[in-house]
Coordinates of C-alpha atoms and ligand atoms in Angstrom, one line a residue:
X169 CA 106.7 117.9 97.5
X170 CA 108.2 116.6 100.8
X171 CA 111.6 114.9 100.7
X172 CA 110.3 111.8 102.5
X173 CA 108.5 109.6 100.1
X174 CA 105.5 107.4 100.7
X175 CA 105.9 104.3 98.5
X176 CA 102.7 103.2 96.8
X177 CA 102.5 99.4 96.4
X178 CA 99.4 98.5 94.4
X179 CA 98.0 95.0 94.8
X180 CA 94.8 95.3 92.6
X181 CA 96.1 92.5 90.4
X182 CA 96.8 90.2 93.3
X183 CA 94.8 90.8 96.5
X184 CA 92.2 92.8 94.4
X185 CA 91.7 89.8 92.1
X186 CA 91.2 87.6 95.2
X187 CA 88.0 89.6 95.7
X188 CA 85.0 87.2 95.4
X189 CA 83.6 87.4 91.9
X190 CA 86.5 89.4 90.5
X191 CA 88.5 87.8 87.8
X192 CA 90.7 89.2 85.0
X193 CA 92.3 87.6 82.0
X194 CA 95.9 88.4 81.0
X195 CA 95.0 91.1 78.5
X196 CA 92.9 92.8 81.2
X197 CA 95.6 92.5 83.7
X198 CA 98.1 94.0 81.2
X199 CA 95.7 97.0 80.6
X200 CA 95.5 97.6 84.3
X201 CA 99.2 97.3 84.8
X202 CA 99.8 99.9 82.1
X203 CA 97.3 102.2 83.7
X204 CA 99.0 101.7 87.1
X205 CA 102.4 102.5 85.6
X206 CA 100.9 105.6 84.0
X207 CA 99.5 106.5 87.5
X208 CA 103.2 106.4 88.7
X209 CA 102.6 103.5 91.1
X210 CA 106.0 102.5 92.6
X211 CA 105.4 98.8 92.9
X212 CA 102.8 96.6 91.1
X213 CA 102.1 93.3 92.8
X214 CA 101.1 91.4 89.6
X215 CA 100.1 88.1 91.0
X216 CA 100.8 84.9 93.0
X217 CA 102.6 82.7 90.4
X218 CA 102.4 79.4 92.2
X219 CA 98.6 79.8 92.5
X220 CA 97.7 79.0 88.9
X221 CA 99.1 78.9 85.4
X222 CA 97.1 82.0 84.6
X223 CA 98.7 83.9 87.5
X224 CA 102.1 82.8 86.4
X225 CA 101.6 83.9 82.8
X226 CA 100.1 87.2 83.9
X227 CA 103.1 88.0 86.1
X228 CA 105.5 87.0 83.3
X229 CA 103.7 89.1 80.6
X230 CA 103.5 92.1 82.9
X231 CA 107.2 91.7 83.7
X232 CA 108.0 91.9 80.0
X233 CA 105.9 95.0 79.4
X234 CA 106.2 97.3 82.4
X235 CA 109.5 99.3 82.6
X236 CA 108.9 102.1 85.1
X237 CA 107.3 100.4 88.1
X238 CA 108.8 97.5 90.1
X239 CA 107.0 94.2 89.5
X240 CA 106.3 92.1 92.5
X241 CA 105.3 88.5 92.8
X242 CA 103.8 86.9 95.9
X243 CA 105.2 83.6 97.4
X244 CA 104.5 81.7 100.6
X245 CA 107.7 81.0 102.5
X246 CA 108.1 77.8 100.5
X247 CA 110.9 76.9 98.0
X248 CA 108.4 76.0 95.2
X249 CA 106.6 79.3 95.6
X250 CA 109.8 81.4 95.5
X251 CA 111.1 79.5 92.5
X252 CA 107.8 80.1 90.6
X253 CA 107.9 83.8 91.6
X254 CA 111.5 84.2 90.4
X255 CA 110.8 82.4 87.2
X256 CA 107.7 84.5 86.4
X257 CA 109.7 87.7 87.2
X258 CA 112.6 86.8 85.0
X259 CA 112.0 89.4 82.3
X260 CA 111.2 92.2 84.8
X261 CA 113.4 95.3 84.6
X262 CA 112.8 96.0 88.3
X263 CA 111.6 93.0 90.4
X264 CA 110.6 92.2 93.9
X265 CA 109.7 88.9 95.6
X266 CA 107.2 89.2 98.4
X267 CA 107.2 86.3 100.7
X268 CA 104.9 85.7 103.7
X269 CA 104.1 83.4 106.6
X270 CA 101.6 83.8 109.4
X271 CA 102.8 84.8 112.9
X272 CA 99.6 85.0 114.9
X273 CA 99.0 82.2 117.4
X274 CA 95.7 81.1 115.7
X275 CA 97.3 80.9 112.3
X276 CA 100.4 79.1 113.4
X277 CA 98.5 76.6 115.5
X278 CA 95.4 76.0 113.4
X279 CA 96.4 76.7 109.9
X280 CA 100.2 76.0 109.6
X281 CA 100.4 73.6 112.5
X282 CA 103.9 74.9 113.1
X283 CA 105.7 76.1 116.3
X284 CA 106.8 79.7 116.4
X285 CA 110.4 78.7 116.1
X286 CA 109.6 76.7 112.9
X287 CA 107.7 79.7 111.5
X288 CA 110.7 81.9 112.1
X289 CA 113.2 79.5 110.5
X290 CA 110.9 79.0 107.5
X291 CA 110.8 82.8 107.0
X292 CA 114.5 83.1 107.2
X293 CA 115.1 80.3 104.7
X294 CA 112.6 81.8 102.3
X295 CA 114.0 85.3 102.5
X296 CA 117.6 83.9 101.9
X297 CA 116.4 82.0 98.8
X298 CA 114.4 85.0 97.5
X299 CA 117.5 87.1 98.0
X300 CA 119.5 84.8 95.7
X301 CA 117.2 85.9 92.8
X302 CA 116.8 89.6 93.6
X303 CA 118.1 92.1 96.0
X304 CA 114.6 93.5 96.5
X305 CA 112.8 91.2 99.0
X306 CA 109.7 92.0 101.0
X307 CA 108.6 89.9 104.0
X308 CA 105.1 89.9 105.5
X309 CA 104.3 88.3 108.9
X310 CA 100.7 87.4 107.9
X311 CA 98.0 88.4 110.5
X312 CA 100.6 90.6 112.2
X313 CA 97.7 92.6 113.6
X314 CA 96.8 89.7 115.9
X315 CA 100.4 88.5 116.6
X316 CA 102.3 88.6 119.9
X317 CA 104.4 91.8 119.8
X318 CA 107.6 90.2 121.2
X319 CA 107.5 87.3 118.8
X320 CA 106.6 89.5 115.9
X321 CA 109.6 91.8 116.6
X322 CA 111.9 88.8 116.8
X323 CA 110.7 87.4 113.5
X324 CA 111.1 90.9 111.9
X325 CA 114.6 91.3 113.2
X326 CA 115.6 87.9 111.8
X327 CA 113.9 88.7 108.5
X328 CA 115.9 91.9 108.1
X329 CA 119.1 90.1 109.2
X330 CA 118.3 87.5 106.4
X331 CA 118.1 90.3 103.8
X332 CA 114.5 91.6 103.7
X333 CA 114.6 95.3 102.7
X334 CA 110.8 95.8 103.2
X335 CA 108.8 94.6 106.1
X336 CA 105.1 94.7 105.5
X337 CA 102.8 94.6 108.5
X338 CA 99.4 93.2 107.4
X339 CA 96.2 93.6 109.3
X340 CA 95.0 90.5 107.5
X341 CA 91.5 90.3 108.9
X342 CA 90.9 94.0 109.4
X343 CA 90.6 93.7 113.1
X344 CA 92.7 96.7 114.3
X345 CA 91.6 100.2 115.2
X346 CA 93.6 103.2 113.9
X347 CA 95.1 104.2 117.2
X348 CA 96.0 100.6 118.0
X349 CA 97.6 99.9 114.6
X350 CA 99.6 103.2 114.7
X351 CA 100.9 102.2 118.1
X352 CA 101.8 98.7 116.7
X353 CA 103.9 100.3 113.9
X354 CA 105.5 102.7 116.4
X355 CA 106.4 99.8 118.8
X356 CA 107.8 97.6 116.0
X357 CA 110.1 100.3 114.7
X358 CA 111.2 101.2 118.2
X359 CA 111.8 97.6 119.4
X360 CA 113.3 95.9 116.4
X361 CA 117.1 96.6 116.7
X362 CA 117.8 96.7 113.0
X363 CA 114.6 98.5 111.9
X364 CA 116.5 101.4 110.3
X365 CA 117.8 98.9 107.7
X366 CA 114.3 98.3 106.3
X367 CA 111.3 100.2 105.0
X368 CA 108.1 99.5 106.9
X369 CA 105.0 98.9 105.0
X370 CA 101.3 98.3 105.9
X371 CA 98.6 96.2 104.3
X372 CA 95.2 96.7 105.8
X373 CA 91.9 94.9 105.1
X374 CA 88.6 96.7 105.4
X375 CA 86.4 94.2 107.3
X376 CA 85.4 97.0 109.8
X377 CA 85.7 99.8 107.3
X378 CA 89.0 100.9 108.8
X379 CA 91.6 99.9 106.1
X380 CA 92.4 103.5 105.1
X381 CA 92.3 104.9 108.6
X382 CA 94.6 102.2 109.9
X383 CA 97.0 102.6 107.0
X384 CA 97.2 106.4 107.5
X385 CA 97.7 106.0 111.2
X386 CA 100.6 103.7 110.4
X387 CA 102.1 106.4 108.1
X388 CA 101.9 108.9 110.9
X389 CA 103.9 106.4 113.0
X390 CA 106.7 105.7 110.6
X391 CA 105.4 103.4 107.8
X392 CA 106.7 104.5 104.4
X393 CA 105.0 102.1 102.1
X394 CA 101.2 101.5 101.9
X395 CA 99.8 98.5 100.1
X396 CA 96.5 99.3 98.5
X397 CA 94.1 98.7 95.6
X398 CA 92.2 100.7 93.1
X399 CA 88.6 101.3 94.3
X400 CA 89.5 99.3 97.5
X401 CA 89.0 96.1 95.6
X402 CA 90.2 93.0 97.5
X403 CA 89.6 89.9 99.5
X404 CA 86.3 90.0 101.5
X405 CA 85.5 93.7 102.3
X406 CA 88.6 94.7 100.3
X407 CA 91.9 96.5 100.9
X408 CA 92.8 100.1 101.6
X409 CA 91.7 102.2 98.6
X410 CA 94.7 103.7 96.7
X411 CA 92.8 106.8 95.7
X412 CA 91.8 107.6 99.3
X413 CA 95.3 107.1 100.7
X414 CA 96.8 109.2 98.0
X415 CA 94.3 112.0 98.1
X416 CA 94.3 112.2 101.9
X417 CA 98.1 112.4 102.1
X418 CA 98.1 115.0 99.3
X419 CA 95.3 117.1 100.7
X420 CA 96.6 117.0 104.3
X421 CA 100.2 117.9 103.7
X422 CA 99.9 120.0 106.9
X423 CA 99.7 116.7 108.8
X424 CA 101.7 114.1 106.8
X425 CA 105.5 114.1 106.8
X426 CA 105.6 112.5 103.3
X427 CA 104.0 112.4 100.0
X428 CA 103.5 109.9 97.1
X429 CA 104.7 110.2 93.5
X430 CA 101.2 109.4 92.2
X431 CA 99.9 111.4 89.3
X432 CA 96.5 112.0 90.8
X433 CA 95.1 113.2 87.5
X434 CA 95.1 109.6 86.4
X435 CA 93.1 108.3 89.3
X436 CA 89.6 108.5 87.7
X437 CA 90.8 106.7 84.6
X438 CA 92.2 103.8 86.6
X439 CA 89.1 103.6 88.8
X440 CA 86.9 103.4 85.7
X441 CA 89.1 100.8 84.0
X442 CA 89.1 98.5 87.1
X443 CA 85.4 98.9 87.6
X444 CA 84.7 98.2 83.9
X445 CA 87.0 95.2 83.8
X446 CA 85.8 93.6 87.0
X447 CA 82.1 94.6 86.5
X448 CA 82.1 96.0 90.0
X449 CA 80.4 99.4 89.9
X450 CA 81.8 102.1 92.2
X451 CA 79.2 103.1 94.7
X452 CA 78.0 106.7 94.0
X453 CA 79.0 108.1 97.4
X454 CA 82.4 106.4 97.4
X455 CA 85.1 108.8 98.5
X456 CA 87.2 110.4 95.7
X457 CA 85.9 108.3 92.7
X458 CA 82.2 107.9 93.4
X459 CA 79.9 109.7 90.9
X460 CA 78.7 112.0 93.6
X461 CA 82.1 112.7 95.2
X462 CA 82.2 116.2 93.7
X463 CA 78.5 116.8 93.1
X464 CA 76.7 119.4 95.2
X465 CA 73.0 118.8 95.4
X466 CA 71.8 121.1 98.2
X467 CA 71.0 124.7 97.3
X468 CA 73.1 126.0 100.2
X469 CA 76.1 124.0 99.1
X470 CA 75.7 125.0 95.4
X471 CA 75.4 128.6 96.4
X472 CA 78.5 128.4 98.6
X473 CA 80.5 126.7 95.8
X474 CA 79.5 129.3 93.2
X475 CA 80.6 132.1 95.6
X476 CA 83.9 130.3 96.6
X477 CA 84.5 126.7 95.8
X478 CA 86.6 126.2 99.0
X479 CA 83.4 126.6 101.1
X480 CA 82.5 123.0 100.4
X481 CA 85.3 121.5 98.4
X482 CA 88.6 120.3 99.9
X483 CA 89.9 118.9 96.6
X484 CA 89.4 119.9 93.0
X485 CA 87.7 117.4 90.7
X486 CA 90.4 118.2 88.1
X487 CA 93.0 116.9 90.5
X488 CA 91.8 113.3 90.1
X489 CA 91.3 113.7 86.4
X490 CA 87.5 114.1 86.6
X491 CA 86.3 115.6 83.3
X492 CA 82.8 115.8 84.7
X493 CA 80.0 115.9 82.3
X494 CA 81.6 118.5 80.1
X495 CA 79.7 118.7 76.9
X496 CA 82.0 118.0 74.1
X497 CA 81.5 117.2 70.5
X498 CA 78.4 116.6 68.4
X499 CA 77.6 114.6 65.4
X500 CA 78.8 117.4 63.1
X501 CA 82.3 117.6 64.7
X502 CA 85.2 116.8 62.4
X503 CA 88.2 114.5 62.7
X504 CA 90.6 117.3 63.7
X505 CA 88.4 118.5 66.6
X506 CA 88.0 114.8 67.6
X507 CA 91.8 114.3 67.5
X508 CA 92.3 117.4 69.7
X509 CA 89.7 116.1 72.2
X510 CA 91.6 112.7 72.4
X511 CA 94.8 114.7 73.1
X512 CA 93.1 116.7 75.8
X513 CA 91.8 113.5 77.4
X514 CA 95.3 112.0 77.2
X515 CA 94.0 109.1 75.1
X516 CA 97.0 107.7 73.1
X517 CA 96.2 106.9 69.5
X518 CA 98.5 104.7 67.4
X519 CA 98.3 105.8 63.8
X520 CA 95.6 107.0 61.5
X521 CA 93.8 103.6 61.3
X522 CA 93.1 103.6 65.0
X523 CA 91.9 107.2 64.9
X524 CA 89.6 106.4 62.0
X525 CA 88.2 103.4 63.8
X526 CA 87.4 105.4 67.0
X527 CA 86.1 108.3 65.0
X528 CA 83.7 106.0 63.1
X529 CA 82.4 104.6 66.5
X530 CA 82.1 108.2 67.7
X531 CA 80.0 109.1 64.7
X532 CA 77.8 106.0 65.1
X533 CA 77.2 106.9 68.8
X534 CA 76.6 110.6 68.1
X535 CA 73.8 109.6 65.7
X536 CA 72.0 107.8 68.5
X537 CA 72.9 110.0 71.4
X538 CA 72.0 113.6 71.7
X539 CA 74.6 114.8 74.2
X540 CA 78.2 113.4 73.9
X541 CA 80.4 113.7 77.0
X542 CA 84.0 113.1 77.7
X543 CA 83.1 109.9 79.5
X544 CA 81.5 108.6 76.3
X545 CA 84.7 109.2 74.4
X546 CA 86.9 107.6 77.1
X547 CA 84.6 104.6 77.0
X548 CA 84.6 104.4 73.2
X549 CA 88.4 104.5 73.0
X550 CA 88.9 101.9 75.8
X551 CA 86.5 99.4 74.1
X552 CA 89.0 96.6 73.5
X553 CA 88.1 94.7 70.3
X554 CA 89.6 91.4 69.4
X555 CA 90.4 91.2 65.8
X556 CA 89.5 88.1 63.8
X557 CA 86.5 87.4 66.0
X558 CA 85.2 83.9 65.5
X559 CA 81.7 85.1 66.4
X560 CA 80.4 88.3 64.9
X561 CA 77.2 90.1 65.7
X562 CA 74.9 90.8 62.7
X563 CA 71.4 91.6 63.7
X564 CA 68.9 91.4 66.6
X565 CA 65.2 91.8 66.9
X566 CA 63.9 91.7 70.5
X567 CA 60.2 92.0 71.3
X568 CA 58.8 92.7 74.7
X569 CA 55.1 93.0 75.1
X570 CA 52.9 93.2 78.2
X571 CA 51.5 89.8 79.0
X572 CA 53.7 87.9 76.6
X573 CA 57.0 86.2 77.1
X574 CA 59.9 88.3 75.6
X575 CA 61.4 86.9 72.4
X576 CA 64.6 87.5 70.5
X577 CA 65.8 86.8 67.0
X578 CA 69.6 86.9 66.8
X579 CA 71.7 86.6 63.7
X580 CA 75.4 86.0 64.0
X581 CA 78.3 85.1 61.8
X582 CA 80.2 82.1 63.3
X583 CA 83.4 81.2 61.6
X584 CA 82.3 83.0 58.5
X585 CA 78.9 81.3 58.3
X586 CA 75.6 83.2 58.8
X587 CA 73.5 81.6 61.5
X588 CA 70.4 82.6 63.4
X589 CA 68.0 81.5 66.2
X590 CA 64.9 82.7 67.9
X591 CA 64.2 82.1 71.6
X592 CA 62.1 83.3 74.4
X593 CA 63.3 84.2 77.9
X594 CA 62.4 85.7 81.2
X595 CA 63.3 89.1 79.9
X596 CA 64.7 90.7 76.8
X597 CA 68.3 90.0 77.8
X598 CA 67.5 86.4 78.8
X599 CA 65.8 85.8 75.5
X600 CA 68.7 87.2 73.5
X601 CA 71.2 85.1 75.5
X602 CA 69.1 82.0 75.0
X603 CA 69.2 82.6 71.3
X604 CA 73.0 83.1 71.2
X605 CA 73.6 80.0 73.3
X606 CA 71.2 78.1 70.9
X607 CA 73.5 79.1 68.1
X608 CA 77.0 78.7 69.6
X609 CA 76.2 75.8 72.1
X610 CA 79.0 76.9 74.4
X611 CA 77.6 75.3 77.5
X612 CA 79.3 78.0 79.5
X613 CA 78.1 79.2 82.9
X614 CA 77.2 82.9 83.4
X615 CA 78.9 84.0 86.6
X616 CA 78.2 87.7 86.5
X617 CA 76.0 90.1 84.6
X618 CA 76.5 93.8 85.5
X619 CA 75.1 97.0 83.9
X620 CA 76.5 100.4 84.5
X621 CA 75.6 103.7 82.9
X622 CA 78.6 105.7 81.7
X623 CA 76.8 109.1 81.8
X624 CA 73.4 110.1 83.0
X625 CA 70.2 110.2 81.0
X626 CA 68.1 107.6 79.4
X627 CA 70.1 107.9 76.2
X628 CA 73.3 107.2 78.1
X629 CA 75.9 104.7 76.9
X630 CA 75.2 101.6 78.9
X631 CA 78.2 99.4 79.7
X632 CA 77.6 95.7 80.3
X633 CA 80.1 93.3 81.8
X634 CA 79.6 89.6 81.8
X635 CA 81.7 86.8 83.3
X636 CA 81.4 83.3 82.0
X637 CA 83.2 80.1 82.8
X638 CA 83.8 76.8 81.1
X639 CA 86.1 74.0 82.2
X640 CA 87.2 76.2 85.1
X641 CA 88.4 78.9 82.7
X642 CA 86.9 82.3 83.5
X643 CA 86.6 85.3 81.1
X644 CA 85.1 88.7 81.1
X645 CA 83.2 90.2 78.2
X646 CA 82.3 93.9 77.8
X647 CA 79.9 95.7 75.6
X648 CA 78.7 99.3 75.4
X649 CA 75.7 100.8 73.5
X650 CA 72.9 103.2 74.1
X651 CA 70.6 100.1 73.8
X652 CA 71.2 98.0 76.9
X653 CA 70.0 94.8 75.3
X654 CA 72.5 95.3 72.4
X655 CA 75.2 96.1 74.9
X656 CA 74.4 92.8 76.7
X657 CA 74.5 90.9 73.5
X658 CA 77.9 92.4 72.6
X659 CA 79.3 91.7 76.0
X660 CA 78.2 88.0 75.8
X661 CA 79.7 87.7 72.3
X662 CA 82.9 89.4 73.4
X663 CA 83.3 86.8 76.3
X664 CA 82.5 83.9 74.0
X665 CA 85.2 85.0 71.5
X666 CA 87.7 85.3 74.3
X667 CA 86.9 81.7 75.5
X668 CA 87.1 80.5 71.9
X669 CA 90.4 82.3 71.1
X670 CA 92.4 81.7 74.3
X671 CA 91.1 78.7 76.2
X672 CA 94.3 78.3 78.1
X673 CA 95.4 81.8 78.7
X674 CA 92.0 83.3 79.6
X675 CA 91.7 82.3 83.3
X676 CA 94.1 83.7 85.8
X677 CA 92.0 82.6 88.7
X678 CA 92.4 78.9 89.0
X679 CA 93.8 78.7 92.4
X680 CA 95.9 75.7 93.1
X681 CA 96.8 76.7 96.6
Ligands
LIG230 O1 96.2 90.1 103.9 C1 97.3 89.6 103.9 O2 97.9 89.3 105.0 C2 98.0 89.4 102.7 C3 99.5 89.0 102.8 C4 99.8 88.0 101.7 C5 100.3 90.2 102.7 O3 97.5 89.6 101.6
LIG231 ZN1 95.7 90.9 101.9

């Protein structure tokens, strides 16, 4: 490990959640925050507290729970934003306020309608206020990638003077090229007189597919913090992907003067969790975490890998925690073997009751599915179930027949009472959803319906994510089963229960700004 550290600042829960169509409730954000802490992320940007009540609550809950990573909250360079951020961070063991204001001519003139001098003064005031709540203050000149270098340097110098210890340079619109962005970082560090008193960070967007390249070029030019997200989730085309930054720096230690503290073996788990919560599948050929990232299809490649894996592999699948398609247990396996498998997969179990519950689900699945893989067990154990569900699934009978409209009979228990309905629909899932809606009359809107297979094969466990909204509350529901229609029904019921149980806490994405 090199002595110079590259700080990993994860913004999956803030910029990642700003991704169109992505939305997470507080429990889901907490699950992700715990996974990020386990991954050894240095800083978790947990949200933008002034933006919504949900965001505020999420930052506050995460602050109470996370102990190892620093928790960061975003704030514009406005008093009310900084007060909200500091309030939400109150319980955090290690806290950071991240304040920003745009410095590019177009943003200052068209969006802020402020003069450069006003922008600079606003930044200084905000940093000083933030500093009164925590010593750890980060400042971002938004759209730095399109700002005038001299003005940018003068704002940064004033920001450091005012107390900012981290200066983050965002390429907000993903406009820069790697050599250009690297030069920008080099010039800033060279021209800003007090640059040695701050850590320089970068935050790159992926509009031209260059977020990772730009971030790495910045690291080669002196940046020591990278802002990134799991699976590259983020506003528009996304942010730099954490897994790509981390694995590039780790794999090319011959080039990079620093390394991260990331426990790379936890990467795959985080990637799957974020994908499953958001319902955004990872493309198969995605670097590091795509299903095909370590798969060799061509005979020449397979032959090479068998003879010596280094012929075609620059990283080991194990290094990112990929327990790829290893056949594990069957339906005759006992509880001890199952417990040992959970240990091997680093799945924490709290007490015998939880072990029994997962073991029961494992047996149920093993009855239906011929081959059980590690991925199936990971999925089973991460299936979050809300206890005391208001709506419970009892039975379904779905009929699809050529030339006839699909129909579904659904039986549920709602508030302890057995109820049923039969409906038709444009497909099996549509018919089942119509029947459920006929029973519960939620009047919710379906925002997302996404199906993902967890392993391969027609008997694979299918995972369905749905996102529904009602009165501007947004919740996700998840369901997994070998029968995709049943998984869909379970996901819908899961979402309806969340809406019913937590109408206020559920949405974290009601942006007020
Ligand atoms: O992209 C951006 O400029 C941001 C800032 C708030 C850092 O997300
Ligand atoms: Zn951003």
